[in-house]
PDB file of C-alpha atoms in Angstrom:
ATOM      1  CA  GLY A  10     115.828 124.015  -4.624  1.00 45.00           C
ATOM      2  CA  PRO A  11     116.330 127.764  -5.063  1.00 44.00           C
ATOM      3  CA  GLY A  12     113.672 129.410  -7.103  1.00 46.00           C
ATOM      4  CA  ARG A  13     111.009 126.890  -6.049  1.00 48.00           C
ATOM      5  CA  GLY A  14     110.901 126.939  -2.276  1.00 49.00           C
ATOM      6  CA  GLY A  15     111.377 130.638  -1.638  1.00 51.00           C
ATOM      7  CA  PRO A  16     112.823 132.109   1.586  1.00 54.00           C
ATOM      8  CA  ARG A  17     111.618 129.135   3.641  1.00 54.00           C
ATOM      9  CA  SER A  18     113.653 126.679   1.531  1.00 53.00           C
ATOM     10  CA  SER A  19     116.777 128.839   1.820  1.00 57.00           C
ATOM     11  CA  GLN A  20     116.394 128.880   5.587  1.00 60.00           C
ATOM     12  CA  ILE A  21     116.151 125.075   5.705  1.00 52.00           C
ATOM     13  CA  LEU A  22     119.262 124.646   3.514  1.00 53.00           C
ATOM     14  CA  LYS A  23     121.175 126.988   5.772  1.00 59.00           C
ATOM     15  CA  MET A  24     120.148 124.950   8.830  1.00 56.00           C
ATOM     16  CA  ALA A  25     121.238 121.746   7.096  1.00 52.00           C
ATOM     17  CA  ARG A  26     124.742 123.094   6.384  1.00 57.00           C
ATOM     18  CA  GLU A  27     124.959 124.201   9.996  1.00 55.00           C
ATOM     19  CA  CYS A  28     124.034 120.681  11.206  1.00 50.00           C
ATOM     20  CA  VAL A  29     126.734 119.125   9.020  1.00 45.00           C
ATOM     21  CA  THR A  30     129.509 121.492  10.040  1.00 46.00           C
ATOM     22  CA  ARG A  31     128.652 121.837  13.732  1.00 48.00           C
ATOM     23  CA  ARG A  32     127.036 118.426  14.311  1.00 46.00           C
ATOM     24  CA  ARG A  33     124.551 119.913  16.716  1.00 47.00           C
ATOM     25  CA  GLY A  34     121.750 117.592  17.744  1.00 48.00           C
ATOM     26  CA  LEU A  35     119.369 120.429  18.364  1.00 46.00           C
ATOM     27  CA  CYS A  36     119.830 121.578  14.801  1.00 47.00           C
ATOM     28  CA  VAL A  37     118.741 118.145  13.560  1.00 44.00           C
ATOM     29  CA  VAL A  38     115.570 118.331  15.640  1.00 44.00           C
ATOM     30  CA  ALA A  39     114.846 121.855  14.443  1.00 46.00           C
ATOM     31  CA  LEU A  40     115.446 120.789  10.861  1.00 46.00           C
ATOM     32  CA  ALA A  41     113.043 117.883  11.213  1.00 46.00           C
ATOM     33  CA  PHE A  42     110.271 120.110  12.495  1.00 43.00           C
ATOM     34  CA  ALA A  43     111.001 122.659   9.767  1.00 45.00           C
ATOM     35  CA  LEU A  44     110.753 119.996   7.092  1.00 47.00           C
ATOM     36  CA  LEU A  45     107.542 118.736   8.655  1.00 44.00           C
ATOM     37  CA  GLY A  46     106.043 122.202   8.605  1.00 47.00           C
ATOM     38  CA  THR A  47     107.140 122.821   4.994  1.00 44.00           C
ATOM     39  CA  CYS A  48     106.582 119.503   3.286  1.00 43.00           C
ATOM     40  CA  ALA A  49     103.451 118.450   5.131  1.00 41.00           C
ATOM     41  CA  PRO A  50     101.598 121.540   6.320  1.00 39.00           C
ATOM     42  CA  SER A  51      98.371 119.571   6.624  1.00 37.00           C
ATOM     43  CA  PHE A  52      99.926 116.779   8.725  1.00 35.00           C
ATOM     44  CA  ALA A  53      98.062 115.909  11.881  1.00 38.00           C
ATOM     45  CA  TRP A  54      98.828 113.227  14.458  1.00 34.00           C
ATOM     46  CA  PRO A  55      96.281 110.402  14.205  1.00 35.00           C
ATOM     47  CA  ALA A  56      93.818 110.160  17.021  1.00 35.00           C
ATOM     48  CA  ALA A  57      95.110 107.709  19.593  1.00 33.00           C
ATOM     49  CA  HIS A  58      93.151 104.478  19.935  1.00 32.00           C
ATOM     50  CA  HIS A  59      93.212 101.874  22.650  1.00 31.00           C
ATOM     51  CA  LEU A  60      91.645  98.535  23.425  1.00 31.00           C
ATOM     52  CA  ARG A  61      89.285  98.565  26.340  1.00 28.00           C
ATOM     53  CA  SER A  62      88.593  95.359  28.247  1.00 27.00           C
ATOM     54  CA  THR A  63      86.621  95.767  31.451  1.00 26.00           C
ATOM     55  CA  ILE A  64      84.594  93.599  33.784  1.00 27.00           C
ATOM     56  CA  VAL A  65      81.467  95.198  35.156  1.00 28.00           C
ATOM     57  CA  VAL A  66      79.897  93.429  38.128  1.00 27.00           C
ATOM     58  CA  PRO A  67      76.327  94.609  38.749  1.00 30.00           C
ATOM     59  CA  ARG A  68      74.311  93.927  41.869  1.00 30.00           C
ATOM     60  CA  GLY A  69      73.348  90.305  42.172  1.00 31.00           C
ATOM     61  CA  SER A  70      75.177  87.248  40.931  1.00 28.00           C
ATOM     62  CA  GLY A  71      75.281  88.196  37.247  1.00 30.00           C
ATOM     63  CA  ILE A  72      78.619  89.168  35.709  1.00 28.00           C
ATOM     64  CA  PHE A  73      78.911  91.090  32.483  1.00 27.00           C
ATOM     65  CA  LEU A  74      82.070  90.789  30.418  1.00 30.00           C
ATOM     66  CA  ARG A  75      82.495  93.723  28.099  1.00 29.00           C
ATOM     67  CA  VAL A  76      85.181  94.012  25.450  1.00 28.00           C
ATOM     68  CA  GLY A  77      85.220  96.899  23.013  1.00 31.00           C
ATOM     69  CA  ARG A  78      87.367  99.266  20.940  1.00 31.00           C
ATOM     70  CA  ALA A  79      86.897 103.014  21.137  1.00 31.00           C
ATOM     71  CA  ALA A  80      88.821 106.225  20.462  1.00 33.00           C
ATOM     72  CA  ALA A  81      90.636 107.725  23.428  1.00 34.00           C
ATOM     73  CA  GLY A  82      88.491 110.218  25.227  1.00 37.00           C
ATOM     74  CA  ASP A  83      85.273 108.911  23.693  1.00 35.00           C
ATOM     75  CA  ALA A  84      83.408 108.277  26.916  1.00 36.00           C
ATOM     76  CA  ALA A  85      80.068 108.058  25.147  1.00 37.00           C
ATOM     77  CA  ALA A  86      80.926 104.920  23.145  1.00 37.00           C
ATOM     78  CA  ASP A  87      78.015 102.498  23.228  1.00 38.00           C
ATOM     79  CA  THR A  88      79.194  99.122  24.500  1.00 38.00           C
ATOM     80  CA  LYS A  89      75.898  97.524  25.499  1.00 41.00           C
ATOM     81  CA  LYS A  90      75.791  95.412  22.367  1.00 40.00           C
ATOM     82  CA  ASP A  91      79.111  93.795  23.385  1.00 40.00           C
ATOM     83  CA  GLU A  92      77.938  92.712  26.852  1.00 49.00           C
ATOM     84  CA  VAL A  93      77.728  88.989  27.518  1.00 59.00           C
ATOM     85  CA  GLU A  94      76.098  87.802  30.723  1.00 82.00           C
ATOM     86  CA  ALA A  95      77.585  84.988  32.798  1.00 86.00           C
ATOM     87  CA  GLU A  96      76.277  83.032  35.746  1.00 90.00           C
ATOM     88  CA  GLU A  97      77.665  80.969  38.590  1.00 93.00           C
ATOM     89  CA  VAL A  98      76.813  77.269  38.396  1.00 94.00           C
ATOM     90  CA  GLU A  99      77.410  74.621  41.055  1.00 95.00           C
ATOM     91  CA  ILE A 100      78.635  71.208  39.926  1.00 96.00           C
ATOM     92  CA  VAL A 101      78.290  68.339  42.387  1.00 96.00           C
ATOM     93  CA  MET A 102      80.090  65.106  41.498  1.00 96.00           C
ATOM     94  CA  PRO A 103      79.152  62.099  43.645  1.00 95.00           C
ATOM     95  CA  ALA A 104      82.589  60.641  42.895  1.00 95.00           C
ATOM     96  CA  PRO A 105      85.693  61.356  40.791  1.00 95.00           C
ATOM     97  CA  LEU A 106      85.770  60.027  37.233  1.00 94.00           C
ATOM     98  CA  ASP A 107      88.223  57.142  37.357  1.00 93.00           C
ATOM     99  CA  GLY A 108      90.043  58.912  40.147  1.00 92.00           C
ATOM    100  CA  ARG A 109      90.320  62.218  38.290  1.00 92.00           C
ATOM    101  CA  LEU A 110      88.329  65.367  37.586  1.00 92.00           C
ATOM    102  CA  GLY A 111      87.671  64.321  33.987  1.00 91.00           C
ATOM    103  CA  VAL A 112      88.344  67.684  32.302  1.00 91.00           C
ATOM    104  CA  ALA A 113      91.383  69.464  30.857  1.00 89.00           C
ATOM    105  CA  ILE A 114      92.074  73.023  32.022  1.00 90.00           C
ATOM    106  CA  ILE A 115      93.795  75.812  30.081  1.00 86.00           C
ATOM    107  CA  SER A 116      97.103  76.713  31.701  1.00 78.00           C
ATOM    108  CA  GLY A 117      96.868  79.884  33.773  1.00 81.00           C
ATOM    109  CA  ARG A 118      93.155  80.448  33.236  1.00 87.00           C
ATOM    110  CA  ARG A 119      91.210  77.864  35.315  1.00 92.00           C
ATOM    111  CA  THR A 120      89.043  77.383  32.215  1.00 92.00           C
ATOM    112  CA  VAL A 121      87.897  73.987  30.930  1.00 90.00           C
ATOM    113  CA  SER A 122      89.270  73.418  27.420  1.00 85.00           C
ATOM    114  CA  ARG A 123      88.256  69.792  26.895  1.00 83.00           C
ATOM    115  CA  LEU A 124      86.061  67.105  28.437  1.00 83.00           C
ATOM    116  CA  ALA A 125      88.657  64.383  28.919  1.00 82.00           C
ATOM    117  CA  HIS A 126      86.260  61.749  30.291  1.00 85.00           C
ATOM    118  CA  GLY A 127      83.146  60.442  28.564  1.00 79.00           C
ATOM    119  CA  ALA A 128      81.038  61.029  31.680  1.00 86.00           C
ATOM    120  CA  ALA A 129      82.223  64.611  32.303  1.00 87.00           C
ATOM    121  CA  PHE A 130      79.334  66.172  30.361  1.00 86.00           C
ATOM    122  CA  ALA A 131      76.733  64.180  32.287  1.00 84.00           C
ATOM    123  CA  ALA A 132      78.489  65.221  35.510  1.00 90.00           C
ATOM    124  CA  GLY A 133      77.707  68.836  34.666  1.00 91.00           C
ATOM    125  CA  TRP A 134      80.915  70.113  33.055  1.00 92.00           C
ATOM    126  CA  ARG A 135      80.895  72.271  29.941  1.00 88.00           C
ATOM    127  CA  ILE A 136      83.752  73.538  27.776  1.00 84.00           C
ATOM    128  CA  GLY A 137      84.438  77.165  28.751  1.00 87.00           C
ATOM    129  CA  ASP A 138      83.585  76.728  32.454  1.00 92.00           C
ATOM    130  CA  THR A 139      85.916  78.735  34.697  1.00 95.00           C
ATOM    131  CA  ILE A 140      86.489  77.140  38.108  1.00 96.00           C
ATOM    132  CA  ILE A 141      86.199  79.792  40.810  1.00 95.00           C
ATOM    133  CA  ALA A 142      85.784  77.609  43.906  1.00 96.00           C
ATOM    134  CA  VAL A 143      86.327  74.000  45.004  1.00 96.00           C
ATOM    135  CA  GLY A 144      84.609  72.665  48.093  1.00 94.00           C
ATOM    136  CA  GLY A 145      83.451  76.155  49.020  1.00 94.00           C
ATOM    137  CA  SER A 146      86.981  77.623  48.951  1.00 95.00           C
ATOM    138  CA  PRO A 147      87.867  80.213  46.264  1.00 95.00           C
ATOM    139  CA  THR A 148      90.544  79.200  43.751  1.00 94.00           C
ATOM    140  CA  ALA A 149      92.580  82.133  42.474  1.00 92.00           C
ATOM    141  CA  ASP A 150      94.682  80.282  39.891  1.00 92.00           C
ATOM    142  CA  ASN A 151      95.409  76.913  38.311  1.00 91.00           C
ATOM    143  CA  GLU A 152      97.732  75.849  41.080  1.00 93.00           C
ATOM    144  CA  ALA A 153      95.022  76.501  43.660  1.00 94.00           C
ATOM    145  CA  VAL A 154      92.590  74.436  41.565  1.00 94.00           C
ATOM    146  CA  LYS A 155      95.017  71.493  41.387  1.00 93.00           C
ATOM    147  CA  VAL A 156      95.636  71.528  45.146  1.00 95.00           C
ATOM    148  CA  ALA A 157      91.932  71.839  45.964  1.00 95.00           C
ATOM    149  CA  VAL A 158      90.972  69.022  43.566  1.00 95.00           C
ATOM    150  CA  LYS A 159      93.566  66.674  45.094  1.00 95.00           C
ATOM    151  CA  GLU A 160      92.255  67.480  48.557  1.00 96.00           C
ATOM    152  CA  ALA A 161      88.642  66.925  47.451  1.00 96.00           C
ATOM    153  CA  ILE A 162      89.481  63.550  45.877  1.00 96.00           C
ATOM    154  CA  ALA A 163      91.380  62.511  49.012  1.00 95.00           C
ATOM    155  CA  GLU A 164      88.454  63.545  51.193  1.00 95.00           C
ATOM    156  CA  HIS A 165      86.079  61.551  48.989  1.00 96.00           C
ATOM    157  CA  ALA A 166      88.286  58.460  49.343  1.00 95.00           C
ATOM    158  CA  LYS A 167      88.265  58.946  53.117  1.00 95.00           C
ATOM    159  CA  SER A 168      84.634  59.851  53.816  1.00 96.00           C
ATOM    160  CA  GLY A 169      82.736  59.441  50.537  1.00 95.00           C
ATOM    161  CA  ALA A 170      81.966  63.173  50.415  1.00 95.00           C
ATOM    162  CA  PRO A 171      80.938  64.492  46.967  1.00 96.00           C
ATOM    163  CA  LEU A 172      83.159  66.874  45.022  1.00 96.00           C
ATOM    164  CA  ARG A 173      81.672  70.356  44.819  1.00 96.00           C
ATOM    165  CA  PHE A 174      82.690  73.030  42.343  1.00 97.00           C
ATOM    166  CA  LEU A 175      81.523  76.552  41.590  1.00 96.00           C
ATOM    167  CA  VAL A 176      82.113  77.624  37.995  1.00 96.00           C
ATOM    168  CA  ARG A 177      81.470  80.769  36.016  1.00 94.00           C
ATOM    169  CA  ARG A 178      79.607  79.960  32.800  1.00 92.00           C
ATOM    170  CA  LEU A 179      78.355  82.180  29.998  1.00 86.00           C
ATOM    171  CA  LYS A 180      74.576  82.187  29.931  1.00 79.00           C
ATOM    172  CA  PRO A 181      73.074  80.650  26.808  1.00 70.00           C
ATOM    173  CA  LYS A 182      71.611  83.014  24.253  1.00 71.00           C
ATOM    174  CA  PRO A 183      67.828  83.340  24.126  1.00 71.00           C
ATOM    175  CA  ALA A 184      66.280  80.242  22.597  1.00 66.00           C
ATOM    176  CA  ASP A 185      65.988  80.263  18.819  1.00 72.00           C
ATOM    177  CA  VAL A 186      62.359  79.379  18.145  1.00 75.00           C
ATOM    178  CA  SER A 187      62.543  79.598  14.367  1.00 87.00           C
ATOM    179  CA  ARG A 188      61.895  76.613  12.096  1.00 92.00           C
ATOM    180  CA  GLY A 189      64.995  75.056  10.563  1.00 94.00           C
ATOM    181  CA  MET A 190      67.646  72.335  10.458  1.00 95.00           C
ATOM    182  CA  LEU A 191      70.527  71.873  12.897  1.00 94.00           C
ATOM    183  CA  ARG A 192      73.860  70.058  12.698  1.00 92.00           C
ATOM    184  CA  MET A 193      75.702  68.450  15.588  1.00 90.00           C
ATOM    185  CA  THR A 194      79.277  68.997  14.317  1.00 88.00           C
ATOM    186  CA  PRO A 195      81.139  71.131  11.717  1.00 87.00           C
ATOM    187  CA  GLY A 196      81.593  68.032   9.576  1.00 86.00           C
ATOM    188  CA  THR A 197      85.395  68.200   9.567  1.00 85.00           C
ATOM    189  CA  GLY A 198      85.873  64.701  10.963  1.00 80.00           C
ATOM    190  CA  GLY A 199      87.811  63.664  14.037  1.00 74.00           C
ATOM    191  CA  GLY A 200      86.620  62.022  17.222  1.00 75.00           C
ATOM    192  CA  LEU A 201      84.098  63.594  19.581  1.00 74.00           C
ATOM    193  CA  THR A 202      85.240  64.588  23.061  1.00 69.00           C
ATOM    194  CA  VAL A 203      81.625  64.390  24.246  1.00 76.00           C
ATOM    195  CA  PRO A 204      79.395  61.327  23.644  1.00 83.00           C
ATOM    196  CA  MET A 205      76.825  61.959  20.891  1.00 90.00           C
ATOM    197  CA  ALA A 206      73.996  60.999  23.243  1.00 89.00           C
ATOM    198  CA  ASP A 207      75.041  63.807  25.608  1.00 86.00           C
ATOM    199  CA  LEU A 208      75.294  66.270  22.724  1.00 87.00           C
ATOM    200  CA  ALA A 209      71.829  65.304  21.504  1.00 92.00           C
ATOM    201  CA  MET A 210      70.362  65.667  24.980  1.00 89.00           C
ATOM    202  CA  SER A 211      71.990  69.075  25.389  1.00 85.00           C
ATOM    203  CA  LEU A 212      70.614  70.210  22.034  1.00 90.00           C
ATOM    204  CA  ALA A 213      67.124  69.003  22.966  1.00 91.00           C
ATOM    205  CA  LYS A 214      67.314  71.166  26.080  1.00 86.00           C
ATOM    206  CA  ASP A 215      68.553  74.223  24.171  1.00 85.00           C
ATOM    207  CA  PHE A 216      65.496  74.453  21.903  1.00 90.00           C
ATOM    208  CA  PRO A 217      61.786  74.274  22.797  1.00 91.00           C
ATOM    209  CA  VAL A 218      60.857  71.630  20.194  1.00 94.00           C
ATOM    210  CA  VAL A 219      63.322  69.330  18.395  1.00 96.00           C
ATOM    211  CA  LEU A 220      62.554  66.604  15.861  1.00 97.00           C
ATOM    212  CA  PHE A 221      65.205  63.945  15.265  1.00 98.00           C
ATOM    213  CA  MET A 222      64.406  62.570  11.815  1.00 97.00           C
ATOM    214  CA  GLU A 223      65.842  61.079   8.616  1.00 97.00           C
ATOM    215  CA  GLY A 224      66.393  63.554   5.803  1.00 96.00           C
ATOM    216  CA  ASN A 225      65.605  67.244   5.971  1.00 95.00           C
ATOM    217  CA  LEU A 226      62.482  69.362   6.211  1.00 96.00           C
ATOM    218  CA  ARG A 227      62.240  69.750   2.433  1.00 95.00           C
ATOM    219  CA  ALA A 228      62.974  66.106   1.649  1.00 95.00           C
ATOM    220  CA  PRO A 229      62.182  63.722   4.518  1.00 96.00           C
ATOM    221  CA  MET A 230      63.291  60.165   3.855  1.00 96.00           C
ATOM    222  CA  SER A 231      60.170  58.438   5.159  1.00 96.00           C
ATOM    223  CA  ASN A 232      56.429  58.836   4.800  1.00 97.00           C
ATOM    224  CA  VAL A 233      55.889  59.007   8.552  1.00 97.00           C
ATOM    225  CA  GLY A 234      58.563  61.709   8.757  1.00 97.00           C
ATOM    226  CA  ALA A 235      56.828  63.792   6.093  1.00 97.00           C
ATOM    227  CA  ARG A 236      53.454  63.407   7.812  1.00 97.00           C
ATOM    228  CA  THR A 237      54.964  64.321  11.196  1.00 97.00           C
ATOM    229  CA  ILE A 238      56.355  67.555   9.756  1.00 97.00           C
ATOM    230  CA  GLU A 239      52.960  68.380   8.255  1.00 97.00           C
ATOM    231  CA  ALA A 240      51.273  67.713  11.599  1.00 96.00           C
ATOM    232  CA  LEU A 241      53.630  70.036  13.465  1.00 96.00           C
ATOM    233  CA  ASP A 242      53.204  72.733  10.838  1.00 95.00           C
ATOM    234  CA  GLU A 243      49.424  72.342  11.012  1.00 94.00           C
ATOM    235  CA  VAL A 244      49.312  73.250  14.719  1.00 93.00           C
ATOM    236  CA  GLY A 245      51.632  76.186  14.059  1.00 92.00           C
ATOM    237  CA  VAL A 246      54.573  75.105  16.209  1.00 92.00           C
ATOM    238  CA  LEU A 247      58.060  76.210  15.151  1.00 92.00           C
ATOM    239  CA  PHE A 248      60.693  73.539  15.669  1.00 95.00           C
ATOM    240  CA  LYS A 249      64.244  72.483  14.931  1.00 95.00           C
ATOM    241  CA  ALA A 250      65.031  69.262  13.087  1.00 97.00           C
ATOM    242  CA  VAL A 251      68.197  67.160  12.942  1.00 97.00           C
ATOM    243  CA  ASP A 252      69.026  64.614  10.235  1.00 97.00           C
ATOM    244  CA  CYS A 253      70.006  61.340  11.905  1.00 97.00           C
ATOM    245  CA  ALA A 254      70.996  59.886   8.525  1.00 96.00           C
ATOM    246  CA  ASP A 255      73.700  62.512   7.919  1.00 96.00           C
ATOM    247  CA  GLU A 256      76.869  60.762   9.085  1.00 94.00           C
ATOM    248  CA  LYS A 257      79.103  63.625   7.951  1.00 93.00           C
ATOM    249  CA  TYR A 258      77.645  66.253  10.258  1.00 93.00           C
ATOM    250  CA  ASN A 259      75.830  64.029  12.770  1.00 94.00           C
ATOM    251  CA  PRO A 260      77.986  60.896  13.148  1.00 94.00           C
ATOM    252  CA  GLY A 261      76.415  58.250  15.357  1.00 94.00           C
ATOM    253  CA  LEU A 262      73.289  60.297  16.023  1.00 96.00           C
ATOM    254  CA  ARG A 263      70.806  57.591  15.038  1.00 96.00           C
ATOM    255  CA  ALA A 264      72.280  55.158  17.565  1.00 96.00           C
ATOM    256  CA  ALA A 265      72.414  57.923  20.180  1.00 95.00           C
ATOM    257  CA  ILE A 266      68.708  58.733  19.750  1.00 96.00           C
ATOM    258  CA  GLU A 267      67.843  55.042  20.038  1.00 96.00           C
ATOM    259  CA  GLU A 268      69.909  54.915  23.231  1.00 93.00           C
ATOM    260  CA  LEU A 269      68.110  57.958  24.674  1.00 93.00           C
ATOM    261  CA  THR A 270      64.588  56.876  23.723  1.00 95.00           C
ATOM    262  CA  ASN A 271      64.867  53.086  23.804  1.00 94.00           C
ATOM    263  CA  ASP A 272      63.013  53.205  20.473  1.00 95.00           C
ATOM    264  CA  TYR A 273      64.563  52.444  17.081  1.00 94.00           C
ATOM    265  CA  GLN A 274      61.880  54.308  15.117  1.00 95.00           C
ATOM    266  CA  LEU A 275      62.379  57.770  13.660  1.00 96.00           C
ATOM    267  CA  PRO A 276      61.361  60.543  13.884  1.00 97.00           C
ATOM    268  CA  GLN A 277      61.525  61.198  17.630  1.00 98.00           C
ATOM    269  CA  LEU A 278      60.042  64.377  19.084  1.00 97.00           C
ATOM    270  CA  PHE A 279      61.467  66.236  22.099  1.00 96.00           C
ATOM    271  CA  VAL A 280      59.663  69.084  23.844  1.00 94.00           C
ATOM    272  CA  GLY A 281      61.292  71.098  26.613  1.00 88.00           C
ATOM    273  CA  GLY A 282      64.228  68.684  26.680  1.00 89.00           C
ATOM    274  CA  LEU A 283      61.996  65.622  27.165  1.00 91.00           C
ATOM    275  CA  ARG A 284      61.082  62.952  24.653  1.00 95.00           C
ATOM    276  CA  ILE A 285      57.308  62.827  24.207  1.00 95.00           C
ATOM    277  CA  GLY A 286      56.987  60.250  21.424  1.00 96.00           C
ATOM    278  CA  ASN A 287      57.831  59.061  17.939  1.00 97.00           C
ATOM    279  CA  GLY A 288      56.262  59.987  14.617  1.00 97.00           C
ATOM    280  CA  TYR A 289      53.428  57.493  14.995  1.00 97.00           C
ATOM    281  CA  ASP A 290      52.552  58.997  18.383  1.00 97.00           C
ATOM    282  CA  VAL A 291      52.450  62.463  16.796  1.00 97.00           C
ATOM    283  CA  LEU A 292      50.060  61.253  14.085  1.00 97.00           C
ATOM    284  CA  LYS A 293      47.864  59.537  16.677  1.00 97.00           C
ATOM    285  CA  TRP A 294      47.621  62.748  18.731  1.00 96.00           C
ATOM    286  CA  GLN A 295      46.878  64.729  15.587  1.00 95.00           C
ATOM    287  CA  GLU A 296      44.000  62.434  14.687  1.00 95.00           C
ATOM    288  CA  ALA A 297      42.606  62.706  18.206  1.00 94.00           C
ATOM    289  CA  GLY A 298      42.962  66.509  18.205  1.00 93.00           C
ATOM    290  CA  GLN A 299      45.450  66.352  21.112  1.00 93.00           C
ATOM    291  CA  LEU A 300      48.682  67.388  19.396  1.00 94.00           C
ATOM    292  CA  GLY A 301      48.427  71.077  20.265  1.00 91.00           C
ATOM    293  CA  GLU A 302      47.838  70.189  23.910  1.00 90.00           C
ATOM    294  CA  ARG A 303      50.849  67.862  23.936  1.00 89.00           C
ATOM    295  CA  LEU A 304      53.008  70.631  22.522  1.00 89.00           C
ATOM    296  CA  GLY A 305      51.594  73.299  24.798  1.00 81.00           C
ATOM    297  CA  VAL A 306      50.065  75.341  21.960  1.00 70.00           C
ATOM    298  CA  SER A 307      46.497  76.081  20.956  1.00 55.00           C
ATOM    299  CA  SER A 308      45.148  74.329  17.896  1.00 48.00           C
ATOM    300  CA  PRO A 309      44.091  76.567  14.983  1.00 47.00           C
ATOM    301  CA  ALA A 310      40.424  75.950  15.837  1.00 43.00           C
ATOM    302  CA  GLU A 311      40.969  77.230  19.379  1.00 43.00           C
ATOM    303  CA  SER A 312      42.858  80.334  18.331  1.00 41.00           C
ATOM    304  CA  PRO A 313      40.896  83.637  18.520  1.00 41.00           C
TER     305      PRO A 313
END
């Protein structure tokens, strides 16, 4: 009011009366800017921000998907840490799965959301695969995928030709070679869309050395399990272990390992995705001084 705002306040009040009596739109705009300049002299428009989502295709078959957030005009923002490499993978199915593809696809994205058939995993499909070609022909959208799949199934029924797909799949992260325990599921319950045997086989391929056992590394549930852990530690190999007795997080795993190995005994040791023996085999190789060789590592005595 008068006496507090000085000449500037008087000018604003005069403009306000003018706006009321003359109803001039320009006066309202001028008043708004005047108020802004008086009441908030330090006001500054916030720097504009935008989401940046780009696809960078380098030379070769690799594809890098980069998603980041940066201030407008900040061309020097470092986005390398957000890059995820993908690869193109060919899937060849000798025959349809009960007359169908065996996977569910997200509408509008050509991306596999669920393995709808128990044999889909073994056929080569993975959740997250994006179908980019069927039978050598590019598929631009879901409708193109549906048409191409029907044609491929019809051709198979006519000539017995296999179904061929090209998918884009994110490359797995570098193998974790640390020592520790793994779980097969989040433990929230519900049925598995992929057979446990397939999940176990996939896990065995994802890590260099995997021990399927009863109990955990700190408290194994059998004497042979405890001695197997000691033997692996003695040769200095780092490995992952999975508790086949934990039905909450690993339901049906014990039966799956027996199915894969044709051996009911635990623990079972996998190296490079292949089963090499059970706990008794490990102890036998240790006694003979052959365990390091079996695992592809030098024994402590051979180390420089």
